[in-house]
Structures are given as structure tokens and as C-alpha cells.
CSV table of C-alpha atoms in Angstrom, one decimal:
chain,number,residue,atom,x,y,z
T,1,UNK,CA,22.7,-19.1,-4.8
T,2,UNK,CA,25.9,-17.6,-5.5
T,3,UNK,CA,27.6,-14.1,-4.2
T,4,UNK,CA,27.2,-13.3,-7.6
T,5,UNK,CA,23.7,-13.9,-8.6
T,6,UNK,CA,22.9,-12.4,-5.7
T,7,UNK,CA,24.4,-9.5,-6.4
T,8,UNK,CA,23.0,-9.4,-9.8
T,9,UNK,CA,19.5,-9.3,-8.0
T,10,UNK,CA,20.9,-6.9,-5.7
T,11,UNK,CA,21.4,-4.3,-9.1
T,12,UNK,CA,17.8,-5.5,-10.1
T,13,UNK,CA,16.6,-4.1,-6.7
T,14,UNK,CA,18.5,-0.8,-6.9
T,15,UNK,CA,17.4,-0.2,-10.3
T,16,UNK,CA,13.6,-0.5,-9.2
T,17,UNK,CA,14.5,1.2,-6.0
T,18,UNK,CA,14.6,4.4,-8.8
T,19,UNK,CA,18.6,4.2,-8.7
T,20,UNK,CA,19.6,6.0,-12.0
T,21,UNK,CA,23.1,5.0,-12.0
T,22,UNK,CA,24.5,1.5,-10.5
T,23,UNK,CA,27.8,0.2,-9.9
T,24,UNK,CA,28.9,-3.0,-8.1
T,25,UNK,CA,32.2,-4.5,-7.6
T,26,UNK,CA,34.1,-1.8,-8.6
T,27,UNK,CA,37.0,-0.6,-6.2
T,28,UNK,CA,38.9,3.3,-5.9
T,29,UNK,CA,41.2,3.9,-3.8
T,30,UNK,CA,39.8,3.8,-0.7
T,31,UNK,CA,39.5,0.5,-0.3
T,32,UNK,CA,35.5,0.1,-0.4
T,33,UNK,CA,34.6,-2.3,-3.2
T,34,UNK,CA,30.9,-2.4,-2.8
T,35,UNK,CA,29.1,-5.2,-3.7
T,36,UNK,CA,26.6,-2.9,-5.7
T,37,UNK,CA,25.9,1.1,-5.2
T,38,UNK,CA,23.5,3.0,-6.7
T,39,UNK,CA,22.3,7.1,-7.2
T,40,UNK,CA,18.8,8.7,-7.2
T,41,UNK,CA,17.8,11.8,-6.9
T,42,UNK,CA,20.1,14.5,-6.4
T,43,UNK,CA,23.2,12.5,-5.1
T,44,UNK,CA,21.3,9.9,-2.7
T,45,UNK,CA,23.0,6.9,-2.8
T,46,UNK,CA,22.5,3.3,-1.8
T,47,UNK,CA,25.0,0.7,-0.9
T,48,UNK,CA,23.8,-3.2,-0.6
T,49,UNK,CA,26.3,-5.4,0.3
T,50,UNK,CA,25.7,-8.9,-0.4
T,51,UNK,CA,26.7,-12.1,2.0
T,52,UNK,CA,25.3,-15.4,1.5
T,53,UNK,CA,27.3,-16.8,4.6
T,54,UNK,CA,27.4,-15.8,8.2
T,55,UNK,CA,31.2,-16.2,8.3
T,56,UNK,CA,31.1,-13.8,5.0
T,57,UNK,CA,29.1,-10.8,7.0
T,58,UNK,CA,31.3,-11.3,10.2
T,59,UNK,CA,34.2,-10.9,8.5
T,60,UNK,CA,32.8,-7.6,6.7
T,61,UNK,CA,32.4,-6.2,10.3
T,62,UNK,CA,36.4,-5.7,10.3
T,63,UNK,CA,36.7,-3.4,7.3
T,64,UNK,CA,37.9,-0.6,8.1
T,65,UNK,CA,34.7,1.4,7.0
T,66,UNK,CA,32.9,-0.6,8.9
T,67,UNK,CA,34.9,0.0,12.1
T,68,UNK,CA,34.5,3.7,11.5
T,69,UNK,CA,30.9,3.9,9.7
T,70,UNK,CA,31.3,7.8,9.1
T,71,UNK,CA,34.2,6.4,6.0
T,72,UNK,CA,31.4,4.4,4.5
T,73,UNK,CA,29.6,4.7,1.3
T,74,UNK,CA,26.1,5.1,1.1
T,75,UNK,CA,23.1,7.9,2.2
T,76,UNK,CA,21.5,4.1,2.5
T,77,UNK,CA,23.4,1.1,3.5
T,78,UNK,CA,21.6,-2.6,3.3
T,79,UNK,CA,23.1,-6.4,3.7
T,80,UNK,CA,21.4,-8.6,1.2
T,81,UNK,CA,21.3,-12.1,2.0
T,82,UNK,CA,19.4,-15.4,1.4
T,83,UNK,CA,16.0,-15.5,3.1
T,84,UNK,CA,16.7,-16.1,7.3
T,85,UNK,CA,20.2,-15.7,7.0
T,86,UNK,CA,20.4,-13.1,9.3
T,87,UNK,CA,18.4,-11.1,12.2
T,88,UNK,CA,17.9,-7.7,11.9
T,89,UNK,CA,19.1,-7.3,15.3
T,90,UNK,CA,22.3,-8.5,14.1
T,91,UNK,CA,22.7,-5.3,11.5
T,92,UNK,CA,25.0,-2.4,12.3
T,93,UNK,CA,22.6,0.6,14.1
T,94,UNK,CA,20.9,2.5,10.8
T,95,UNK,CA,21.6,-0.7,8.0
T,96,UNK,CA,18.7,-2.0,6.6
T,97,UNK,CA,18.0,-5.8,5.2
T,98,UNK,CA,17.5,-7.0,2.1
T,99,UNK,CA,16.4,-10.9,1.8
T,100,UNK,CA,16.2,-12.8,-0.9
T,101,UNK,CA,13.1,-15.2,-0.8
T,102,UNK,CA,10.9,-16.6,-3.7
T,103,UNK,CA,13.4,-14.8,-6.4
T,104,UNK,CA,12.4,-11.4,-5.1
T,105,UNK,CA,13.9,-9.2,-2.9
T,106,UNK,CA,12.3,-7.8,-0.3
T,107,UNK,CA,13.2,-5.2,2.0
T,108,UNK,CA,13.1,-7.2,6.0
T,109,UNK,CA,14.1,-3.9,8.1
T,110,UNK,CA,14.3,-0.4,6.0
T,111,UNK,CA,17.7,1.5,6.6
T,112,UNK,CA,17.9,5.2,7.7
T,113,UNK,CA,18.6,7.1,5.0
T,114,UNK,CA,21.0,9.9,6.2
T,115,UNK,CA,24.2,7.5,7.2
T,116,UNK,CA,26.7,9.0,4.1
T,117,UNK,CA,29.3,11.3,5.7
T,118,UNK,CA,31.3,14.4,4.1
T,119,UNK,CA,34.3,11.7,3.8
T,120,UNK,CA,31.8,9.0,2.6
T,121,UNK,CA,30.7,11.5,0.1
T,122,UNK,CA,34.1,12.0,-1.8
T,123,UNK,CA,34.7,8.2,-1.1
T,124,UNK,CA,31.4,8.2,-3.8
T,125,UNK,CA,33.3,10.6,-5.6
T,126,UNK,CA,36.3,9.1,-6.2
T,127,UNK,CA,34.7,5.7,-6.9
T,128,UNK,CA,32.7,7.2,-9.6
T,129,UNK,CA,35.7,9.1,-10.7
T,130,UNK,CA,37.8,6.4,-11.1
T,131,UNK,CA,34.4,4.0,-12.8
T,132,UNK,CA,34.7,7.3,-15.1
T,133,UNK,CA,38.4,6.4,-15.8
T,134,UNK,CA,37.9,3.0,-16.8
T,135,UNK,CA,35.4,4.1,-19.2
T,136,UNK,CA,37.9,6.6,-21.0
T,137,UNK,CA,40.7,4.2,-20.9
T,138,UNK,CA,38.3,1.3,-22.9
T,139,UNK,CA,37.5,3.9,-25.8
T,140,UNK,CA,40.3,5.8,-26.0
T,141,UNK,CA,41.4,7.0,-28.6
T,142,UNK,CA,38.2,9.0,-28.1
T,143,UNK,CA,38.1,10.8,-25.4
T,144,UNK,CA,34.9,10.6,-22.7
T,145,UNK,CA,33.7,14.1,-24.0
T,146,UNK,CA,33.6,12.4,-27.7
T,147,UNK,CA,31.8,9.5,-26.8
T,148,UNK,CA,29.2,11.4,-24.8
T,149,UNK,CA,28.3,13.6,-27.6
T,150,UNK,CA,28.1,10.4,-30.3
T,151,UNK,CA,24.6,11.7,-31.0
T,152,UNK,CA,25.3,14.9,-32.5
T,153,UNK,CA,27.7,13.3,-34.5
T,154,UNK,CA,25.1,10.9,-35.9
T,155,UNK,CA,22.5,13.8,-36.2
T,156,UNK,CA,25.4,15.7,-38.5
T,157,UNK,CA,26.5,12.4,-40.9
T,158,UNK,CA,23.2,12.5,-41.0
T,159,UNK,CA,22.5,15.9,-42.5
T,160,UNK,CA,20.8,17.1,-38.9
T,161,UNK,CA,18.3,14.6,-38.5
T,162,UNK,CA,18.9,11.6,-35.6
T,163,UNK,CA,18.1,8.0,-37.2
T,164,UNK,CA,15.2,6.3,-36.5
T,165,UNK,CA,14.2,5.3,-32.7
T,166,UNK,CA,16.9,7.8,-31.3
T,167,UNK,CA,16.0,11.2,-29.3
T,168,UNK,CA,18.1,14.0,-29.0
T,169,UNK,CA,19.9,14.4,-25.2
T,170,UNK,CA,18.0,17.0,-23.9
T,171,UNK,CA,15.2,14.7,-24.3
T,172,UNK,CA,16.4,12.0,-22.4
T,173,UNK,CA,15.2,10.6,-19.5
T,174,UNK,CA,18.1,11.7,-16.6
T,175,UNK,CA,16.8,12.3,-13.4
T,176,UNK,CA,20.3,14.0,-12.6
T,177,UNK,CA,19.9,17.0,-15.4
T,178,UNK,CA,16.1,17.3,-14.1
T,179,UNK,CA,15.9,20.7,-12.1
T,180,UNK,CA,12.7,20.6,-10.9
């Protein structure tokens, strides 16, 4: 299995997990390129990092937000790796595991889930800021705002009514608009 396959199934997991919105391998300018990170609820997130090599997770040990766990990402944090790659005893205090066995992941030791830091939080911030940018810089002309609001603009070309199979955004499923 490949570091990217596995990460793929890593993104599979976080969107079961109930993760709403998922990024992986995307950097900001903190450094932290996680492998794949994820947000449910009201701002919980979960980082999985994936290593399908010993060498690979000893070497992520040296990061510098690994050093100082409170610059990390992630309410959650997991490894994911290959079935028996790893011991859970080997996991930084509070990770959880992830192994890939059978082409499911399961979850071999659950993390804690209150790891994510005040710093970590605007490390989430600024990653999903600068996810955001890339988005605006790909449709530009338009402008974020624009593309966010295409339905209206199909509703009116289409003298108020939304075509076929589409429903309006306030009827959209968003856990993050939900107030409840």
C-alpha cells in the first residue's frame, strides 16, 4: 500500500467518523502539512497522519509540532498505518491508532479528544484560510462570495425556481449552520 492510498482511506475514515469538512496534504504557513484533517461539530477537529514505514513515523517525531504538541493541529490526533506496524505504546501520550487491516480501518487505541491548543486552533485557522485562498484564486474572476451563492443565481435565470434535483441553501445538510 502506498502513503497515498492510505491516506485516501484515511479521508474515507474521517468522513464516516462524521467529519463535515476534510483536507489532507495541504500546507499554511505554519509548517504542518497534515496528511488528512477533518471538522465535526462545532470546530472539533481530527488530524490522521499516515506512515506506512517505521523510519517514516520516527522521523515525524522531529517536527517541530511534534516536539511541542501544544503547536499541533487537531482536538484528535491519530497515526494511521498498515495493520501491526506499530504498538500503541509507541504513540505520543493522547494519539490514537488507526490500522489498516482487511481494507478497513479500524480504530487500535482511541485518542483523547481535547489535545488542540489556542495556538493549534489558529494553526486550523490559518490552514483553512489559506485552503480558502486557493479556492478563490482557481475561480477567479469570481470571487468566493459569487461562487458560494451560484444557486440563487440559477434560481433567478431561472425565473425563481431551482432546476430539478437541487434544494435551496438553507436546506442543506451543514452540520456547521445547525444551531441546535
Amino acid at each position: 500500500m502506498s502513503h497515498a492510498e492510505l491516506i485516501e482511506k484515511a479521508v474515507e475514515w474521517l468522513r464516516s467518523y462524521g467529519c463535515g469538512v476534510i483536507l489532507s496534504e495541504q500546507a499554511c504557513v505554519t509548517g504542518e502539512m497534515p496528511d488528512a484533517i477533518g471538522w465535526k461539530r462545532t470546530c472539533h477537529s481530527v488530524l490522521v497522519e499516515c506512515k506506512i514505514s517505521r523510519s517514516d513515523f520516527r522521523a515525524d517525531g522531529d517536527k517541530p509540532f511534534r516536539q511541542k504538541s501544544q503547536l499541533g493541529m487537531g482536538c484528535e490526533r491519530f497515526y494511521c498505518t498498515p495493520a501491526g506496524l506499530l504498538d500503541p505504546g509507541e504513540i505520543p501520550s493522547g494519539w490514537g491508532l488507526l490500522e489498516y487491516h482487511r481494507r478497513k480501518i479500524l480504530v487500535a487505541h482511541p485518542a483523547k479528544e481535547n489535545l488542540r491548543t489556542a495556538t493549534g486552533f489558529r494553526h486550523e485557522m490559518n490552514l483553512l484560510l489559506a485552503s480558502l485562498r486557493r479556492v478563490e484564486v482557481r475561480i477567479e474572476p469570481r470571487t468566493l462570495t459569487d461562487f458560494l451563492k451560484w444557486k440563487n443565481r440559477m434560481a433567478r435565470y431561472n425565473g425563481g425556481w431551482l432546476p430539478k434535483g437541487l434544494v435551496g441553501s438553507e436546506e442543506e445538510a451543514n452540520v456547521f449552520l445547525d444551531t441546535r
